[in-house]
Amino acid sequence: MRDDAIQRAIDEDLARVLYAQDALAFFTHWFVIAVLVSIYWGDMPYPQWFAACFVFYAVVNCASMGLLLYRRRRPAALSARNWIRLHALRGALLCSAPGLSIWFAFQTPQSDLPVLHTVILATLAAGVFMSNGFDVLNFSTNITLVLVPAIVLLFGSHNFDRTILAVVLTFFFCAVNLYAMSYRKLFQRVVEARVDQQQLAESLAEQKQRADEASLAKTRFFAAASHDLRQPLHAVSLLAASLNDASVTPVQHAKTADHIVNNVEALNQLFNQVLDLARLETGATQVIRLHFRLDDLFERVGSQYRPQAAAKGLALRIAPTTMVVYDDPVLLERVLSNLLSNAVRYTGEGAIWMGLRRAGRRSGGYIEVRDSGIGIAAAEQERIFEEFYQVANPQRDASQGHGLGLPTVRRLIGLLGGELNLRSAPGRGSVFRFPVQAGDPAALVASLSDTAAGGPSAQGRQVLCIDDDPSTLEGLTSLLGRWGCIARGVRNEALALRALEEGFVPDAVLSDFRLANHRTGVEALTTVREALQRKGQEGAVMLLITGEMASGELAALATQGVPVLHKPVTPARLRRMLETLWQQAEQDRARSAV
């Protein structure tokens, strides 16, 4: 790409420089015609041939001026490279007349005329070097036609003085060619430097434009987010104030409390959506791919939205499939949940369909979510992926969502390595489609539909929890205890090592990211892992829990495949993650034992 741009720039500059010299060259050639005609005027050999040669010379010189004027009037008529080729043809015709005219000098009895004619040609050759040395085609053609005939005739005269002159002229011919090569290299370096500087300036301008657009988008995002976050907060503050009114009846109190709960839920939902987008933007969202049955995921997501669809009189149809896919089930569930939520929200009657289509793919296929809803006009189909933009909600009714679902879906699918496609028309519904990769049935994890409240995976497991916040540590160990785990909570890595020395052998180690004394969970997990390896106990899984979104260490962990959960973490999400990690560890041990 850069080489093409440089070559185009070189061609354009060459064409400009070559034709810029033609006005001066026009008068120079007329001067050469006048000098040569005056030299031969008194004793003109072969007058007819001589006249024909110099008439041709004059006509071509005038034609070259006409070519210059044509280029100035219509510079876009030819490409730069074709203008250069046309100039070379013009130069060949123009230089052939004076170059071949040296023959007349050898047809006269005057012994000094070949020398004088040669000097004039050498002077003309110097002018050719100055005006055409930038381009190999023009220079090689012109200098050859000007000097080579004289060199040949001088060597062929078998005269000592003329042979010496031929040698000098040959040396001059070689020298100007060498200088022209250096000339061209210098010219190319200058053009390359100019092109690089121009590309750098364009790149900086483009980056500045992108930065300005990103800044404007961020301003719009925060303005919309702050509005939608303030609305439920404002409502909660007003409703909470009414609870202190002694004249309010118990029924009104209960109704107010319900309103407060609804606003808090809306606030929590919006807050989580904003955090999801922020994590995606900062690269903190981690992809953990597993082999699982797609049917399990469909059933899990479908069961969440069947009641909502039924309440609106919609049929939610989920096509059965036996495919095993290799993907992140958690992120994929968020994608499908957002798509189904939108489909239910914007479909007034008819049906919603979710399923897998092979569409000619040998491995994997495409997940599609179809609805018979309001549809999306072509002009709106790109804007719906902007944060807080909603086609059918100009009043910004919070009950209709906040316009963050589809932007999140597009970013999640991009993170998973796919591309979201949309087909839609007003009144004819919408189809969202994205690819999934086929998995290995031999590496299946347990059913995604298993509940998080029990099961043999957690029963009796020993879990070491590291967190410097006592209330968080108490809540985490209590939750694990209800699952049947043997949980032990410590506040730092030193106490974690002491627990290991006392004989506590964890099946899992959970750590917060930010710990006391400027320590991190990464350092704590590394220390615990090394201590377990020294004891020959390498089966424990490691899990980091954090509330941060933008951290170089977290981004590095994501690329290394170290599991990271972002707060707030639901019990179901934590349980499913632990069970998945334990299953993977058991499969790895089974494969290594074979």
XYZ file of C-alpha atoms in Angstrom:
594
model
C 0.000 0.000 0.000
C 2.758 2.439 0.952
C 4.843 1.462 -2.101
C 1.862 2.087 -4.390
C 1.288 5.497 -2.845
C 4.969 6.394 -3.216
C 5.054 5.270 -6.850
C 1.944 7.322 -7.618
C 3.498 10.354 -5.942
C 6.764 9.847 -7.865
C 4.895 9.608 -11.170
C 2.872 12.732 -10.443
C 5.967 14.712 -9.445
C 7.916 13.429 -12.455
C 5.183 14.451 -14.871
C 4.968 17.853 -13.242
C 8.753 18.404 -13.352
C 9.196 17.114 -16.918
C 6.528 19.343 -18.404
C 7.586 22.318 -16.273
C 10.943 22.348 -18.168
C 9.361 22.313 -21.639
C 8.843 26.072 -21.969
C 12.579 26.684 -21.485
C 13.429 23.667 -23.659
C 11.332 25.157 -26.493
C 13.575 28.232 -26.702
C 16.727 26.149 -26.152
C 15.976 23.973 -29.158
C 15.222 27.025 -31.296
C 18.619 28.373 -30.261
C 20.282 25.060 -31.276
C 18.461 25.158 -34.637
C 19.631 28.726 -35.253
C 23.269 27.958 -34.319
C 23.506 24.801 -36.430
C 21.833 26.375 -39.462
C 24.178 29.380 -39.259
C 27.227 27.081 -39.052
C 26.258 25.184 -42.188
C 24.724 28.102 -44.095
C 27.809 28.926 -46.182
C 28.595 25.336 -47.179
C 25.440 23.262 -46.734
C 25.927 19.555 -47.655
C 22.945 17.822 -49.246
C 20.684 20.902 -48.975
C 17.417 19.026 -49.382
C 18.198 16.505 -46.680
C 19.542 19.239 -44.444
C 16.381 21.305 -44.906
C 14.152 18.291 -44.272
C 16.067 17.466 -41.043
C 15.780 20.930 -39.558
C 12.207 21.521 -40.719
C 11.303 18.285 -38.927
C 13.270 19.546 -35.892
C 11.320 22.846 -35.881
C 7.926 21.172 -36.375
C 8.495 18.711 -33.517
C 9.670 21.566 -31.299
C 6.447 23.458 -31.986
C 4.419 20.259 -31.415
C 6.090 19.825 -28.028
C 4.864 23.287 -27.053
C 1.379 22.286 -28.193
C 1.594 19.177 -25.965
C 2.579 21.364 -23.017
C -0.405 23.670 -23.563
C -2.746 20.675 -23.898
C -1.529 19.231 -20.592
C -2.055 22.553 -18.831
C -5.602 22.713 -20.158
C -6.522 19.063 -19.484
C -4.140 17.584 -16.898
C -6.582 14.761 -16.034
C -6.832 13.526 -19.629
C -4.113 10.928 -18.955
C -2.634 9.244 -15.907
C 0.720 10.545 -14.654
C 2.523 7.467 -15.993
C 0.998 7.935 -19.479
C 1.934 11.618 -19.484
C 5.517 10.520 -18.764
C 5.466 8.018 -21.621
C 4.070 10.628 -24.010
C 6.813 13.043 -22.938
C 9.429 10.362 -23.664
C 8.013 9.930 -27.189
C 8.100 13.686 -27.683
C 11.727 13.740 -26.464
C 12.745 10.908 -28.789
C 11.386 12.756 -31.824
C 12.810 16.088 -30.700
C 16.338 14.822 -29.922
C 16.664 12.600 -32.973
C 17.042 15.601 -35.334
C 20.040 17.298 -33.659
C 21.588 13.926 -32.803
C 21.473 12.588 -36.371
C 22.467 15.961 -37.848
C 26.113 15.239 -36.836
C 26.278 13.232 -40.061
C 26.306 16.496 -42.055
C 29.503 17.563 -40.252
C 31.336 14.580 -41.686
C 30.146 15.446 -45.223
C 32.009 18.769 -45.391
C 35.726 19.362 -46.083
C 36.058 21.478 -42.930
C 37.966 19.359 -40.388
C 36.945 21.410 -37.370
C 33.162 21.230 -38.039
C 32.651 17.768 -36.404
C 34.336 19.067 -33.259
C 32.191 22.205 -33.147
C 29.016 20.206 -33.808
C 29.983 17.754 -31.077
C 30.484 20.584 -28.586
C 26.987 21.885 -29.366
C 25.538 18.384 -28.865
C 27.369 18.004 -25.541
C 25.885 21.311 -24.417
C 22.453 20.095 -25.461
C 23.104 16.827 -23.563
C 23.820 18.827 -20.404
C 20.447 20.482 -20.814
C 18.840 17.051 -21.262
C 20.473 15.942 -18.011
C 19.100 18.940 -16.120
C 15.551 18.670 -17.473
C 15.064 14.895 -17.859
C 17.516 13.301 -15.422
C 14.708 12.577 -12.922
C 13.120 9.935 -15.178
C 15.011 6.932 -16.564
C 12.778 6.541 -19.639
C 12.970 10.163 -20.801
C 16.642 10.618 -19.953
C 17.883 7.349 -21.490
C 15.956 7.967 -24.714
C 17.038 11.590 -25.117
C 20.706 11.287 -24.127
C 21.196 8.241 -26.346
C 19.742 9.949 -29.421
C 21.787 13.127 -28.814
C 25.239 11.598 -28.184
C 25.456 8.032 -29.546
C 25.388 8.985 -33.285
C 28.292 11.391 -32.700
C 30.282 8.760 -30.768
C 29.771 6.178 -33.515
C 30.799 8.551 -36.317
C 33.819 9.879 -34.407
C 35.112 6.359 -33.726
C 34.451 5.399 -37.359
C 36.479 8.294 -38.784
C 39.811 6.543 -37.946
C 41.323 9.900 -37.075
C 43.435 10.163 -33.946
C 42.038 13.531 -32.793
C 38.478 12.485 -33.496
C 39.037 9.145 -31.741
C 40.244 11.018 -28.650
C 37.130 13.200 -28.876
C 35.023 10.033 -29.186
C 36.642 8.630 -26.030
C 35.985 11.875 -24.147
C 32.409 11.961 -25.391
C 31.899 8.312 -24.328
C 33.233 9.130 -20.873
C 30.878 12.119 -20.742
C 27.978 9.870 -21.796
C 28.740 7.358 -19.013
C 29.267 10.105 -16.432
C 25.963 11.846 -17.056
C 24.188 8.481 -16.847
C 25.816 7.774 -13.467
C 24.963 11.239 -12.196
C 21.420 10.803 -13.459
C 21.094 7.564 -11.436
C 22.137 9.416 -8.278
C 19.806 12.216 -9.262
C 16.882 9.803 -9.523
C 17.660 8.127 -6.182
C 17.783 11.507 -4.459
C 14.520 12.496 -6.100
C 12.883 9.233 -4.958
C 14.070 9.714 -1.368
C 12.700 13.248 -1.324
C 9.337 12.030 -2.626
C 9.289 9.144 -0.114
C 9.963 11.563 2.728
C 7.192 13.851 1.493
C 4.738 10.962 1.126
C 5.599 9.641 4.588
C 5.117 13.098 6.045
C 1.826 13.485 4.198
C 0.612 10.063 5.334
C 1.656 10.872 8.885
C -0.251 14.147 8.730
C -3.311 12.361 7.322
C -3.027 9.648 9.985
C -2.773 12.258 12.743
C -5.756 14.117 11.304
C -7.743 10.871 11.130
C -6.780 9.936 14.681
C -7.724 13.415 15.875
C -11.083 13.087 14.128
C -11.638 9.684 15.709
C -10.637 11.054 19.099
C -13.046 13.967 18.671
C -15.821 11.594 17.597
C -15.048 9.272 20.526
C -15.056 12.226 22.908
C -18.384 13.432 21.527
C -19.815 9.904 21.696
C -18.583 9.573 25.278
C -20.160 12.915 26.172
C -23.479 11.800 24.647
C -23.161 8.446 26.416
C -22.583 9.986 29.847
C -25.318 12.558 29.293
C -27.846 9.835 28.440
C -26.549 7.510 31.176
C -26.684 10.208 33.846
C -30.252 11.070 32.793
C -31.413 7.469 32.962
C -29.569 6.861 36.246
C -30.923 10.021 37.865
C -34.528 9.256 36.949
C -34.992 6.211 39.230
C -32.811 7.808 41.926
C -35.007 10.897 41.881
C -38.130 8.750 42.019
C -36.753 6.700 44.935
C -35.861 9.833 46.922
C -39.355 11.259 46.455
C -41.041 7.957 47.296
C -38.811 7.414 50.339
C -39.694 10.875 51.629
C -43.393 10.025 51.417
C -42.870 7.047 53.738
C -42.231 9.469 56.612
C -45.668 11.042 56.169
C -47.800 9.931 59.126
C -51.015 10.543 57.205
C -50.196 7.879 54.605
C -52.228 4.684 54.989
C -50.642 1.198 55.159
C -52.015 0.444 51.693
C -50.330 3.558 50.320
C -47.129 2.591 52.176
C -47.173 -0.831 50.536
C -47.794 0.692 47.111
C -44.951 3.186 47.644
C -42.628 0.380 48.730
C -43.473 -1.543 45.567
C -42.632 1.530 43.488
C -39.318 1.879 45.322
C -38.463 -1.759 44.664
C -39.326 -1.399 40.977
C -37.140 1.707 40.635
C -34.262 0.067 42.473
C -34.502 -2.954 40.146
C -34.533 -0.645 37.113
C -31.540 1.224 38.499
C -29.663 -2.018 39.152
C -30.440 -3.299 35.647
C -29.230 -0.080 33.999
C -26.149 0.036 36.218
C -25.231 -3.526 35.250
C -25.746 -2.767 31.552
C -23.487 0.282 31.750
C -20.848 -1.763 33.577
C -21.091 -4.492 30.940
C -20.457 -1.954 28.177
C -17.600 -0.390 30.126
C -15.944 -3.786 30.624
C -16.293 -4.542 26.926
C -14.791 -1.177 25.974
C -11.793 -1.602 28.306
C -11.122 -5.201 27.251
C -11.730 -6.539 30.755
C -14.427 -9.008 29.699
C -12.934 -12.475 29.540
C -13.860 -15.178 27.056
C -13.912 -18.685 28.565
C -14.808 -21.171 25.823
C -16.358 -24.527 26.684
C -17.844 -27.455 24.792
C -21.578 -27.540 25.593
C -24.924 -28.533 24.133
C -26.528 -25.582 22.402
C -29.960 -27.030 23.189
C -29.259 -26.589 26.915
C -28.491 -22.907 26.403
C -31.586 -22.400 24.252
C -33.770 -24.001 26.909
C -32.151 -21.992 29.683
C -32.681 -18.648 27.905
C -36.095 -19.594 26.545
C -37.434 -20.474 29.996
C -36.680 -16.899 31.124
C -38.743 -15.274 28.361
C -41.609 -17.722 27.814
C -43.730 -16.130 30.587
C -43.187 -12.623 29.148
C -44.011 -13.790 25.619
C -47.116 -15.660 26.831
C -48.298 -12.576 28.727
C -48.335 -10.681 25.409
C -49.974 -13.554 23.531
C -46.785 -14.344 21.581
C -45.550 -17.792 20.632
C -41.893 -18.324 21.553
C -40.632 -21.211 19.407
C -37.206 -22.721 19.977
C -35.944 -25.121 17.332
C -34.402 -28.292 18.823
C -30.784 -29.014 17.953
C -28.238 -31.679 18.841
C -25.210 -29.533 18.070
C -22.339 -29.181 20.509
C -20.715 -25.750 20.223
C -17.382 -24.418 21.435
C -17.953 -20.958 22.850
C -18.397 -18.981 26.056
C -21.833 -20.026 27.372
C -22.087 -17.065 29.749
C -21.424 -14.419 27.105
C -23.585 -16.286 24.603
C -26.417 -16.370 27.135
C -26.157 -12.585 27.532
C -26.335 -12.183 23.747
C -29.438 -14.362 23.414
C -31.092 -12.813 26.467
C -30.714 -9.326 25.000
C -31.987 -10.428 21.589
C -35.008 -12.249 23.048
C -35.751 -9.349 25.387
C -35.825 -6.961 22.418
C -37.937 -9.370 20.372
C -40.555 -9.683 23.115
C -40.543 -5.937 23.774
C -41.040 -4.858 20.148
C -43.357 -7.626 18.931
C -47.054 -6.926 19.379
C -48.449 -10.086 17.834
C -47.259 -13.205 16.068
C -44.254 -15.302 17.067
C -40.595 -15.290 17.994
C -38.256 -18.009 16.722
C -34.803 -18.944 17.953
C -32.673 -21.713 16.511
C -29.572 -22.859 14.661
C -29.149 -22.882 10.889
C -26.278 -24.629 9.132
C -26.480 -22.314 6.087
C -23.913 -24.378 4.198
C -21.252 -24.355 6.922
C -19.425 -27.645 7.386
C -18.425 -26.804 10.938
C -20.793 -24.881 13.154
C -23.620 -22.739 11.900
C -25.557 -19.554 12.589
C -27.822 -18.773 15.524
C -30.862 -16.775 14.445
C -33.457 -14.882 16.454
C -36.518 -13.952 14.370
C -39.557 -11.916 15.319
C -42.700 -10.604 13.641
C -42.422 -7.230 15.335
C -42.379 -3.611 14.178
C -39.219 -4.007 12.095
C -36.464 -1.459 11.543
C -36.122 0.937 8.616
C -32.883 0.783 6.614
C -31.913 4.291 7.751
C -32.175 3.201 11.395
C -30.380 -0.143 11.167
C -26.956 1.240 12.012
C -28.141 3.694 14.640
C -29.803 1.014 16.773
C -26.310 -0.127 17.749
C -25.573 3.275 19.303
C -25.823 3.514 23.083
C -29.185 4.768 24.382
C -30.710 4.979 20.907
C -34.180 3.454 20.533
C -36.296 3.499 17.399
C -39.723 3.084 18.967
C -39.212 4.905 22.259
C -38.858 8.659 21.573
C -40.441 9.430 24.964
C -37.579 7.474 26.630
C -39.965 5.325 28.667
C -37.684 3.356 31.021
C -40.070 0.414 30.958
C -39.119 -0.025 27.278
C -35.449 -0.447 28.133
C -32.567 1.980 27.793
C -31.100 1.248 24.365
C -28.029 -0.616 25.657
C -28.976 -4.184 24.706
C -28.018 -4.168 21.007
C -24.751 -2.214 21.489
C -23.807 -4.833 24.089
C -24.807 -7.678 21.748
C -22.673 -6.360 18.875
C -19.619 -5.927 21.113
C -20.057 -9.364 22.720
C -20.313 -11.104 19.340
C -17.255 -9.189 18.138
C -15.417 -10.295 21.286
C -16.383 -13.902 20.505
C -14.925 -13.506 17.014
C -18.150 -13.252 15.025
C -20.207 -10.597 13.277
C -23.832 -9.684 13.933
C -26.005 -9.453 10.816
C -29.432 -7.845 10.680
C -32.240 -8.195 8.149
C -35.322 -6.125 8.815
C -38.064 -4.018 7.225
C -40.783 -1.890 8.835
C -43.836 -4.006 9.652
C -42.126 -7.265 8.624
C -40.115 -8.095 11.723
C -36.363 -8.564 12.195
C -33.782 -11.334 11.932
C -30.561 -11.202 13.957
C -27.909 -13.734 12.994
C -24.348 -14.559 14.099
C -21.973 -17.539 13.702
C -21.017 -20.210 16.244
C -18.264 -22.811 16.079
C -18.870 -26.539 16.374
C -17.528 -28.202 19.511
C -16.300 -31.652 20.518
C -18.960 -33.972 22.041
C -16.194 -35.864 23.862
C -15.290 -32.732 25.857
C -18.826 -31.817 26.994
C -19.361 -29.988 30.284
C -22.363 -30.774 32.465
C -25.757 -29.496 31.382
C -26.100 -25.731 31.533
C -29.631 -26.224 32.808
C -28.428 -27.661 36.117
C -29.526 -25.533 39.049
C -26.993 -23.642 41.078
C -28.519 -24.598 44.396
C -27.137 -28.075 44.759
C -25.527 -31.018 43.107
C -22.549 -33.216 43.784
C -19.981 -30.884 42.194
C -19.791 -28.514 45.183
C -20.560 -30.938 48.001
C -17.540 -31.449 50.235
C -15.241 -29.200 48.180
C -12.710 -27.188 50.194
C -12.539 -23.533 49.134
C -10.023 -20.948 50.332
C -11.296 -17.356 50.125
C -8.974 -14.318 50.274
C -10.534 -10.872 50.814
C -9.577 -7.958 53.079
C -13.198 -6.872 53.524
C -14.711 -8.765 56.496
C -18.350 -8.454 55.389
C -17.587 -9.677 51.869
C -15.534 -12.550 53.280
C -18.338 -13.514 55.648
C -20.952 -13.422 52.895
C -18.797 -15.489 50.515
C -17.917 -18.214 53.027
C -21.553 -18.382 54.182
C -22.747 -18.817 50.574
C -20.209 -21.565 49.913
C -21.212 -23.288 53.149
C -24.850 -23.417 52.036
C -23.683 -25.201 48.846
C -22.040 -27.897 50.963
C -18.498 -26.567 50.576
C -15.945 -26.416 53.383
C -14.993 -22.751 53.145
C -12.192 -20.958 54.966
C -11.822 -17.184 54.759
C -8.541 -15.285 55.226
C -7.707 -11.600 54.801
C -4.313 -11.824 53.076
C -1.891 -14.219 51.436
C 0.160 -14.704 54.640
C -2.907 -16.115 56.389
C -3.659 -18.162 53.269
C -0.190 -19.771 53.498
C -0.750 -20.450 57.202
C -4.000 -22.245 56.341
C -2.089 -24.448 53.895
C 0.533 -25.229 56.545
C -2.240 -26.244 58.943
C -3.356 -28.894 56.461
C -6.146 -27.133 54.602
C -6.012 -28.479 51.003
C -8.277 -26.331 48.788
C -10.080 -27.512 45.679
C -10.499 -23.842 44.726
C -8.883 -20.556 45.739
C -10.959 -17.381 45.381
C -9.336 -13.972 45.804
C -10.370 -10.356 45.524
C -8.189 -8.271 43.195
C -7.357 -5.369 45.508
C -5.988 -6.460 48.893
C -4.483 -4.577 51.818
C -0.870 -3.309 51.892
C -0.880 -2.638 48.132
C -1.038 -6.341 47.347
C -3.173 -7.810 44.580
C -5.128 -11.002 44.158
C -2.833 -11.916 41.264
C 0.130 -11.977 43.646
C -1.879 -13.871 46.272
C -3.022 -16.555 43.821
C 0.514 -16.935 42.461
C 1.915 -17.364 45.976
C -0.741 -19.927 46.925
C -0.283 -21.846 43.652
C 3.492 -22.060 44.179
C 2.992 -23.247 47.780
C 0.589 -25.973 46.619
C 3.008 -27.074 43.897
C 5.784 -27.471 46.480
C 3.473 -29.751 48.438
C 2.577 -31.733 45.309
C -1.002 -30.497 45.396
C -1.680 -28.963 41.986
C -5.389 -29.717 41.530
C -6.823 -26.475 42.952
C -8.536 -24.088 40.546
C -7.877 -20.357 40.861
C -10.501 -17.641 40.461
C -10.102 -13.867 40.708
C -13.025 -11.607 41.664
C -12.784 -7.860 41.033
C -14.807 -4.684 40.787
C -12.294 -3.029 38.455
C -12.841 -2.666 34.738
C -9.680 -1.046 33.347
C -6.432 -2.647 34.474
C -3.393 -3.804 32.538
C -3.029 -6.779 34.877
C -6.638 -7.860 34.294
C -6.228 -7.549 30.523
C -3.095 -9.710 30.739
C -4.965 -12.296 32.814
C -7.749 -12.383 30.225
C -5.252 -13.161 27.447
C -3.641 -15.889 29.612
C -6.997 -17.563 30.254
C -7.000 -16.980 34.046
C -10.672 -16.880 35.136
C -11.886 -13.458 36.282
C -15.353 -12.603 37.597
C -16.486 -8.982 37.756
C -18.585 -7.650 40.607
C -21.458 -7.743 41.217
C -21.292 -11.543 40.955
C -24.561 -13.436 41.320
C -24.499 -16.723 43.288
C -25.615 -18.627 40.176
C -22.793 -17.138 38.103
C -20.197 -17.975 40.778
C -21.525 -21.506 41.230
C -21.598 -22.214 37.516
C -18.071 -20.873 37.095
C -16.694 -23.026 39.928
C -18.409 -26.186 38.667
C -17.137 -25.515 35.150
C -13.571 -25.030 36.378
C -13.740 -28.231 38.452
C -15.054 -30.193 35.485
C -12.297 -28.839 33.253
C -9.680 -29.738 35.859
C -11.028 -33.304 36.113
C -11.021 -33.674 32.311
C -7.431 -32.408 32.154
C -6.356 -34.903 34.817
C -8.145 -37.729 32.988
C -6.455 -36.854 29.687
C -3.017 -36.605 31.295
C -3.519 -40.010 32.960
C -4.182 -41.729 29.615
